[in-house]
Tab-separated table of C-alpha atoms and ligand atoms in Angstrom:
chain	number	residue	atom	x	y	z
A	25	MET	CA	77.119	73.267	91.598
A	26	SER	CA	75.767	75.269	94.514
A	27	ASP	CA	72.809	73.426	96.192
A	28	PRO	CA	69.785	74.968	96.766
A	29	SER	CA	69.111	74.603	100.418
A	30	ARG	CA	73.257	76.196	101.507
A	31	PRO	CA	73.488	79.704	102.061
A	32	VAL	CA	75.521	81.315	99.228
A	33	PRO	CA	78.191	83.088	100.920
A	34	PHE	CA	78.951	86.835	101.356
A	35	LEU	CA	82.743	85.724	100.936
A	36	ASP	CA	84.155	82.286	99.656
A	37	LEU	CA	87.423	82.944	100.868
A	38	LYS	CA	87.622	78.497	100.622
A	39	ALA	CA	86.951	78.037	96.786
A	40	GLN	CA	90.008	81.186	96.028
A	41	GLN	CA	92.378	78.998	98.440
A	42	ALA	CA	92.229	75.617	96.510
A	43	ARG	CA	92.180	77.771	93.415
A	44	ILE	CA	95.851	78.554	94.346
A	45	ALA	CA	96.930	75.570	96.622
A	46	ALA	CA	99.845	74.757	94.979
A	47	ASP	CA	101.716	78.014	95.106
A	48	LEU	CA	100.453	78.697	97.956
A	49	ARG	CA	102.567	75.423	99.480
A	50	ARG	CA	105.427	76.782	97.914
A	51	ARG	CA	105.382	79.630	98.538
A	52	LEU	CA	104.823	79.131	102.533
A	53	ASP	CA	107.425	76.345	102.885
A	54	THR	CA	110.112	78.411	101.427
A	55	VAL	CA	109.274	81.380	104.027
A	56	LEU	CA	109.694	78.125	106.631
A	57	GLU	CA	113.227	77.081	105.646
A	58	HIS	CA	114.442	80.732	105.826
A	59	CYS	CA	112.659	81.453	109.062
A	60	GLN	CA	113.037	85.923	108.820
A	61	PHE	CA	109.429	86.070	110.190
A	62	ILE	CA	109.147	89.288	109.787
A	63	LEU	CA	110.586	91.544	106.232
A	64	GLY	CA	111.752	88.617	105.264
A	65	PRO	CA	112.364	88.155	101.755
A	66	GLU	CA	109.001	88.443	100.096
A	67	VAL	CA	108.328	91.416	102.235
A	68	ARG	CA	111.057	92.890	99.732
A	69	GLU	CA	109.526	90.907	96.522
A	70	LEU	CA	106.175	91.978	97.169
A	71	GLU	CA	106.715	95.641	97.433
A	72	GLU	CA	108.004	95.552	94.433
A	73	ALA	CA	105.338	93.695	92.602
A	74	LEU	CA	102.442	95.801	94.229
A	75	ALA	CA	105.025	99.290	92.971
A	76	ALA	CA	105.167	98.433	89.749
A	77	PHE	CA	101.351	96.590	89.514
A	78	CYS	CA	100.188	100.399	90.183
A	79	GLY	CA	102.598	102.301	88.356
A	80	ALA	CA	104.319	103.701	91.788
A	81	ALA	CA	107.912	104.359	92.758
A	82	HIS	CA	107.926	103.426	95.235
A	83	CYS	CA	106.074	100.614	97.522
A	84	VAL	CA	106.325	99.860	101.515
A	85	SER	CA	104.464	97.998	103.255
A	86	VAL	CA	103.745	98.039	107.122
A	87	SER	CA	100.868	96.142	109.410
A	88	SER	CA	97.332	97.190	108.580
A	89	GLY	CA	95.892	99.488	106.015
A	90	THR	CA	95.245	101.700	109.401
A	91	ASP	CA	98.817	101.879	109.943
A	92	ALA	CA	99.322	102.805	106.684
A	93	LEU	CA	97.219	105.651	107.159
A	94	GLN	CA	98.744	106.533	110.951
A	95	ILE	CA	102.356	106.614	109.452
A	96	ALA	CA	101.252	109.005	106.077
A	97	MET	CA	99.907	111.514	109.116
A	98	MET	CA	103.211	110.758	111.131
A	99	ALA	CA	105.338	111.480	108.541
A	100	GLU	CA	103.919	114.893	107.970
A	101	GLY	CA	103.224	116.062	111.353
A	102	ILE	CA	100.388	115.534	111.219
A	103	GLY	CA	98.894	116.401	115.142
A	104	ARG	CA	97.572	118.728	117.589
A	105	GLY	CA	95.684	121.777	115.613
A	106	ASP	CA	95.387	120.267	112.152
A	107	ALA	CA	91.974	119.846	110.849
A	108	VAL	CA	91.431	116.964	108.407
A	109	PHE	CA	88.358	116.411	105.776
A	110	LEU	CA	87.213	112.964	105.243
A	111	PRO	CA	83.925	111.693	103.968
A	112	ALA	CA	81.652	111.304	106.797
A	113	PHE	CA	80.550	107.924	104.677
A	114	THR	CA	83.676	104.963	105.288
A	115	TYR	CA	85.459	102.657	107.361
A	116	THR	CA	85.662	103.895	111.174
A	117	ALA	CA	89.650	103.777	110.178
A	118	THR	CA	90.179	106.866	108.655
A	119	ALA	CA	88.793	109.125	111.001
A	120	GLU	CA	90.813	107.206	113.735
A	121	VAL	CA	93.793	107.541	113.048
A	122	PRO	CA	94.146	111.640	112.828
A	123	LEU	CA	92.587	111.444	116.751
A	124	LEU	CA	94.916	109.266	117.513
A	125	LEU	CA	97.908	111.909	116.725
A	126	GLY	CA	95.676	114.470	117.825
A	127	ALA	CA	94.347	116.294	114.938
A	128	THR	CA	90.356	116.829	114.577
A	129	PRO	CA	88.494	114.761	111.474
A	130	VAL	CA	86.394	117.226	109.755
A	131	PHE	CA	83.659	115.731	107.969
A	132	VAL	CA	82.230	115.757	104.704
A	133	ASP	CA	79.082	114.731	102.573
A	134	VAL	CA	79.436	112.192	99.905
A	135	ASP	CA	77.666	111.985	96.401
A	136	PRO	CA	74.596	110.357	96.126
A	137	ARG	CA	75.235	108.158	93.714
A	138	THR	CA	79.028	107.610	93.530
A	139	PHE	CA	78.677	107.019	97.540
A	140	GLN	CA	82.368	108.920	96.809
A	141	ILE	CA	83.755	111.760	98.861
A	142	ASP	CA	81.807	115.433	97.725
A	143	PRO	CA	84.498	117.910	96.380
A	144	ALA	CA	82.341	121.559	96.350
A	145	HIS	CA	81.234	119.875	100.004
A	146	LEU	CA	84.578	119.209	100.471
A	147	GLN	CA	86.141	122.941	99.170
A	148	THR	CA	82.938	124.657	100.921
A	149	ARG	CA	84.696	122.790	104.786
A	150	ILE	CA	87.759	124.210	103.881
A	151	GLU	CA	86.828	127.787	103.978
A	152	GLN	CA	84.457	126.893	107.318
A	153	THR	CA	87.183	126.066	109.135
A	154	ARG	CA	89.611	128.998	107.882
A	155	ALA	CA	87.598	131.069	108.822
A	156	ALA	CA	86.093	129.604	112.566
A	157	GLY	CA	90.093	130.207	113.004
A	158	THR	CA	90.554	127.166	115.384
A	159	LEU	CA	92.120	124.866	113.748
A	160	ARG	CA	94.617	124.388	110.899
A	161	PRO	CA	93.273	123.144	107.361
A	162	ARG	CA	96.542	120.430	107.114
A	163	ALA	CA	95.262	117.694	105.241
A	164	ILE	CA	92.693	115.867	103.336
A	165	ILE	CA	91.767	112.075	103.199
A	166	GLY	CA	90.513	110.822	99.714
A	167	VAL	CA	88.540	107.561	100.199
A	168	ASP	CA	87.906	105.149	97.686
A	169	LEU	CA	85.331	103.816	98.594
A	170	PHE	CA	83.503	100.106	97.254
A	171	GLY	CA	86.023	99.263	94.545
A	172	GLN	CA	85.882	102.791	92.125
A	173	PRO	CA	87.456	105.862	92.615
A	174	ALA	CA	87.104	109.318	93.924
A	175	ASP	CA	87.210	112.373	92.570
A	176	TRP	CA	90.671	113.152	92.496
A	177	PRO	CA	91.708	115.214	89.822
A	178	ALA	CA	89.189	117.521	91.934
A	179	LEU	CA	90.982	116.114	94.822
A	180	THR	CA	93.697	117.031	93.216
A	181	ASP	CA	93.165	120.280	92.771
A	182	ILE	CA	91.611	121.317	96.144
A	183	ALA	CA	94.582	120.140	98.030
A	184	GLY	CA	96.893	122.030	95.784
A	185	ARG	CA	95.218	125.231	96.246
A	186	ASN	CA	94.724	125.308	99.265
A	187	GLY	CA	98.062	123.895	100.663
A	188	LEU	CA	96.624	120.839	101.749
A	189	PHE	CA	98.638	116.637	102.231
A	190	LEU	CA	96.374	114.934	100.135
A	191	LEU	CA	96.160	111.395	100.957
A	192	ASP	CA	94.647	108.691	99.420
A	193	ASP	CA	92.450	105.872	101.441
A	194	LEU	CA	92.630	103.043	99.114
A	195	ALA	CA	92.140	100.195	101.189
A	196	GLN	CA	88.548	99.342	99.708
A	197	SER	CA	90.293	99.710	96.079
A	198	PHE	CA	93.806	98.805	94.979
A	199	GLY	CA	93.199	96.841	91.803
A	200	ALA	CA	91.009	100.256	90.572
A	201	SER	CA	91.605	102.905	87.728
A	202	LEU	CA	90.694	105.627	86.930
A	203	HIS	CA	91.752	107.391	83.675
A	204	GLY	CA	93.735	103.969	82.760
A	205	LYS	CA	95.955	104.562	86.005
A	206	MET	CA	95.762	102.060	88.225
A	207	LEU	CA	94.990	103.582	91.481
A	208	GLY	CA	98.443	104.276	93.834
A	209	THR	CA	100.004	107.403	92.635
A	210	GLN	CA	97.042	109.797	92.652
A	211	ALA	CA	97.907	111.080	95.998
A	212	ASP	CA	101.169	112.366	97.830
A	213	ALA	CA	100.784	109.172	99.291
A	214	THR	CA	98.269	105.927	98.849
A	215	ALA	CA	97.638	103.888	101.928
A	216	THR	CA	96.252	100.847	100.961
A	217	SER	CA	94.920	97.801	103.180
A	218	PHE	CA	95.202	93.200	102.589
A	219	PHE	CA	92.445	93.226	105.432
A	220	PRO	CA	91.054	89.341	104.808
A	221	SER	CA	88.173	91.042	103.094
A	222	LYS	CA	90.070	92.865	101.224
A	223	PRO	CA	90.008	92.641	97.574
A	224	LEU	CA	94.027	91.626	97.430
A	225	GLY	CA	92.962	90.363	101.287
A	226	ALA	CA	96.126	88.552	103.452
A	227	TYR	CA	95.561	85.636	105.514
A	228	GLY	CA	95.574	88.265	108.837
A	229	ASP	CA	96.204	92.133	108.601
A	230	GLY	CA	98.441	94.037	106.246
A	231	GLY	CA	99.138	96.821	104.146
A	232	ALA	CA	101.012	99.277	101.822
A	233	LEU	CA	101.976	102.900	101.951
A	234	PHE	CA	102.463	104.117	97.992
A	235	THR	CA	103.872	107.111	96.754
A	236	GLU	CA	106.632	109.084	94.131
A	237	SER	CA	108.432	110.274	96.748
A	238	ALA	CA	112.202	109.381	97.893
A	239	GLU	CA	112.165	111.397	101.345
A	240	ARG	CA	108.797	110.227	102.221
A	241	ALA	CA	109.264	106.254	101.407
A	242	ASP	CA	112.571	106.821	103.938
A	243	LEU	CA	110.522	108.444	106.257
A	244	TYR	CA	107.881	105.715	106.492
A	245	ARG	CA	110.367	102.473	105.944
A	246	SER	CA	111.996	104.463	109.527
A	247	LEU	CA	108.165	104.843	111.475
A	248	ARG	CA	106.878	101.274	110.407
A	249	THR	CA	110.427	100.267	112.646
A	250	HIS	CA	110.382	102.442	115.121
A	251	GLY	CA	111.844	105.360	114.012
A	252	GLU	CA	114.890	103.623	113.410
A	253	GLY	CA	117.858	105.070	111.417
A	254	LYS	CA	121.007	103.427	109.221
A	255	THR	CA	121.200	100.930	112.038
A	256	ARG	CA	119.150	98.887	113.574
A	257	TYR	CA	119.971	100.924	117.592
A	258	GLU	CA	120.080	104.359	115.616
A	259	VAL	CA	116.466	106.269	117.276
A	260	LEU	CA	116.089	109.340	114.973
A	261	ARG	CA	111.476	110.012	115.537
A	262	THR	CA	109.139	108.368	117.300
A	263	GLY	CA	107.321	105.394	115.354
A	264	MET	CA	105.933	102.294	116.313
A	265	ASN	CA	106.151	98.622	115.219
A	266	GLY	CA	104.602	98.701	111.960
A	267	ARG	CA	105.990	95.963	109.833
A	268	LEU	CA	103.828	93.597	107.441
A	269	ASP	CA	105.693	89.513	108.136
A	270	SER	CA	107.006	87.083	105.766
A	271	ILE	CA	104.033	84.491	105.644
A	272	GLN	CA	101.750	87.021	104.888
A	273	ALA	CA	104.182	88.346	101.626
A	274	ALA	CA	103.517	85.090	100.840
A	275	VAL	CA	100.121	85.080	100.809
A	276	LEU	CA	99.382	87.582	99.033
A	277	LEU	CA	102.682	86.912	96.370
A	278	SER	CA	100.534	84.047	95.698
A	279	LYS	CA	97.028	85.556	95.608
A	280	LEU	CA	98.325	87.951	93.084
A	281	THR	CA	98.996	86.004	90.698
A	282	VAL	CA	95.384	85.815	89.916
A	283	PHE	CA	93.803	88.450	91.206
A	284	LYS	CA	94.171	89.890	87.828
A	285	ASP	CA	91.190	86.981	86.742
A	286	GLU	CA	89.330	87.375	90.390
A	287	LEU	CA	89.117	92.000	89.256
A	288	ALA	CA	87.303	90.749	86.067
A	289	ALA	CA	85.363	88.566	87.314
A	290	ARG	CA	84.287	90.718	89.906
A	291	GLU	CA	82.896	92.875	87.053
A	292	ARG	CA	81.850	90.001	85.271
A	293	ILE	CA	78.890	90.030	88.779
A	294	ALA	CA	78.427	93.468	89.082
A	295	GLN	CA	77.687	93.975	84.685
A	296	ALA	CA	75.367	91.309	85.550
A	297	TYR	CA	73.293	92.660	88.590
A	298	ASP	CA	73.058	96.536	86.487
A	299	ARG	CA	72.181	94.386	83.302
A	300	ARG	CA	69.107	92.116	86.339
A	301	LEU	CA	68.002	94.059	88.634
A	302	GLY	CA	68.419	98.368	86.954
A	303	ASN	CA	65.174	98.071	86.807
A	304	ALA	CA	64.065	97.457	90.361
A	305	VAL	CA	66.551	99.142	93.037
A	306	VAL	CA	69.369	101.703	92.296
A	307	ILE	CA	72.095	100.161	91.544
A	308	PRO	CA	76.185	102.043	91.525
A	309	GLN	CA	76.615	104.474	89.501
A	310	ARG	CA	79.842	104.318	87.657
A	311	VAL	CA	82.413	107.037	88.400
A	312	PRO	CA	82.486	108.090	84.383
A	313	GLY	CA	86.642	106.631	83.378
A	314	SER	CA	86.907	104.358	86.345
A	315	THR	CA	87.199	100.213	86.841
A	316	SER	CA	86.421	99.321	89.751
A	317	ALA	CA	87.340	96.437	92.002
A	318	TRP	CA	84.025	95.539	93.160
A	319	ALA	CA	85.095	95.570	96.933
A	320	ILE	CA	81.451	96.476	97.253
A	321	TYR	CA	78.048	95.634	94.999
A	322	ALA	CA	75.877	98.369	96.697
A	323	ILE	CA	72.055	99.132	96.245
A	324	LEU	CA	69.799	102.013	97.229
A	325	VAL	CA	65.961	100.997	97.647
A	326	PRO	CA	63.424	103.941	99.120
A	327	ASP	CA	63.712	103.599	103.088
A	328	GLU	CA	64.844	101.827	105.637
A	329	GLY	CA	61.350	99.882	106.263
A	330	ALA	CA	61.952	98.330	102.509
A	331	ARG	CA	66.052	97.977	103.684
A	332	ASP	CA	64.386	95.590	106.617
A	333	ARG	CA	61.985	93.916	104.648
A	334	LEU	CA	64.319	93.169	101.471
A	335	GLN	CA	67.045	92.208	104.086
A	336	ALA	CA	65.042	89.351	105.630
A	337	SER	CA	63.202	88.300	102.371
A	338	LEU	CA	67.313	87.828	101.143
A	339	ARG	CA	67.833	85.983	104.253
A	340	ALA	CA	65.151	83.961	103.881
A	341	ASP	CA	66.032	82.951	100.809
A	342	GLY	CA	70.049	81.975	101.636
A	343	VAL	CA	70.840	85.164	100.173
A	344	PRO	CA	73.520	87.306	102.547
A	345	THR	CA	73.605	90.955	103.275
A	346	ALA	CA	75.384	93.278	104.664
A	347	ILE	CA	75.478	97.377	106.312
A	348	TYR	CA	78.006	99.644	105.087
A	349	TYR	CA	77.812	101.754	106.639
A	350	PRO	CA	74.234	101.862	108.976
A	351	ARG	CA	75.811	105.106	110.842
A	352	PRO	CA	77.974	107.952	109.276
A	353	LEU	CA	81.099	108.372	111.329
A	354	HIS	CA	79.462	112.186	112.867
A	355	ARG	CA	76.649	110.252	114.395
A	356	GLN	CA	78.956	107.519	115.647
A	357	PRO	CA	79.175	107.900	120.064
A	358	ALA	CA	82.613	108.193	119.483
A	359	TYR	CA	83.157	111.177	116.840
A	360	ALA	CA	80.189	112.715	117.654
A	361	ALA	CA	82.020	115.245	120.198
A	362	GLN	CA	84.526	115.907	117.936
A	363	HIS	CA	82.071	116.845	115.057
A	364	ASP	CA	82.068	120.816	114.543
A	365	GLY	CA	77.229	120.400	114.060
A	366	ALA	CA	77.670	120.985	110.245
A	367	SER	CA	74.972	118.866	108.316
A	368	LEU	CA	75.710	115.878	106.105
A	369	PRO	CA	71.574	115.269	104.516
A	370	VAL	CA	73.630	112.335	101.472
A	371	ALA	CA	75.477	110.340	104.517
A	372	GLU	CA	72.787	110.329	106.767
A	373	ASP	CA	70.289	109.129	103.573
A	374	LEU	CA	72.576	106.854	102.728
A	375	ALA	CA	72.889	104.810	106.379
A	376	THR	CA	69.264	104.574	106.157
A	377	ARG	CA	68.544	103.701	102.130
A	378	ILE	CA	72.027	100.929	101.483
A	379	LEU	CA	72.510	97.312	101.368
A	380	ALA	CA	75.573	95.178	99.612
A	381	LEU	CA	74.782	92.522	97.596
A	382	PRO	CA	77.634	88.968	98.010
A	383	ILE	CA	79.972	89.992	95.333
A	384	HIS	CA	83.241	87.909	95.076
A	385	PRO	CA	85.225	86.050	92.178
A	386	ASP	CA	83.958	82.743	94.108
A	387	LEU	CA	80.205	83.089	92.617
A	388	THR	CA	78.421	80.555	90.694
A	389	ASP	CA	76.373	82.357	87.784
A	390	HIS	CA	73.628	80.016	89.231
A	391	ASP	CA	74.555	81.956	92.647
A	392	VAL	CA	74.353	85.135	90.675
A	393	GLU	CA	71.140	83.965	89.270
A	394	ARG	CA	69.689	83.127	92.455
A	395	ILE	CA	70.933	86.755	94.323
A	396	CYS	CA	69.160	88.333	91.675
A	397	ALA	CA	65.518	86.194	91.643
A	398	ALA	CA	65.914	86.574	95.151
A	399	VAL	CA	66.220	90.557	95.123
A	400	LEU	CA	63.488	90.830	92.414
A	401	ALA	CA	60.946	88.700	94.076
A	402	ALA	CA	61.253	91.224	96.956
A	403	ALA	CA	62.111	94.636	96.043
B	22	LIG	C1	89.530	98.110	105.660
B	22	LIG	C2	89.946	100.198	105.763
B	22	LIG	C3	90.665	101.035	106.251
B	22	LIG	C4	91.558	99.814	107.255
B	22	LIG	O1	92.627	98.345	107.240
B	22	LIG	P1	92.628	96.923	107.693
B	22	LIG	O2	93.921	96.217	107.359
B	22	LIG	O3	91.893	96.287	108.228
B	22	LIG	O4	93.800	98.784	108.788
B	22	LIG	C5	91.135	102.199	106.494
B	22	LIG	N1	89.861	102.234	105.146
B	22	LIG	C6	89.479	102.500	104.595
B	22	LIG	C7	88.406	103.004	104.102
B	22	LIG	C8	88.437	100.793	104.921
B	22	LIG	O5	88.203	99.690	104.388
């Protein structure tokens, strides 16, 4: 029973832990017994399970979603003078990685209803970059935002026509599918994150890369361990310390046993929100032919003032909310100097009107009803 005086949890990792407690203990005890803490047997088992889960030929686990993006770009030799196209409306890590490697992020606007990267604007930005002549178009990072897939058929077509490396930032949407296929095989490489609040989260940092290419998978394994060759003390290239540890792999293996049920629970909650709130606020539009991992359920209200009022009223009713993202990346101090000044009106508008409601598998029917009633009373 939920207590009406207690706030609804935005995320409830304790309740989830209780559901997997026995299996989790057993797996953690095994790690404590064998003491192979880095790249131990759980890591190999997890890589096989994840590859099978999304139908990818190869999975290489790494230390975080950000490191997964970085290793994928290092493997292509992306660096100075290269333009990397990515949506302006995403988490900072997507743009941080090309900058760290000396490349330049080129920001692309998003679709006003699905919030995913806008393929028509992507093509325009590639042409603009080519015409400007200072940067070489090299790669596209398509982000699957909030749990839903980007328009992969369109992105694949654009990458192919322009000869660009296509990377899928699946950090928020592991477990989503498009046209009956789990995400993980849509691009040349796919990077995901196991940060604790992602749909499949560890108890610390973690991530993974998926690819259909055996050569890329070998490169990723080398890069995650300091560029090592066939033996540990042969150094073939500049790499990094980007490995996943066995305790995180054990946690993820345990969470994988309930992941499908959790995705179904998130979908049921999203449908309840759609049904109850659809006439009061703008609900998220489903990407056609997809299922969502529902990392985030984001509604739109008319303007920033309405959002402030709704957020305050929900807080008073014990309903927490969050804003993803209050600023598009090209407006962030860290990236403004990199931006060429192109106008990105949809990303700017969404930043003022978007609001995320709680969505996680341990929300009770009572919690969902309480959230809906609070939104309907205030909206
Ligand atoms: C969380 C996230 C990342 C980074 O993942 P970490 O595991 O936190 O490094 C990258 N891209 C997007 C879109 C994310 O949401």
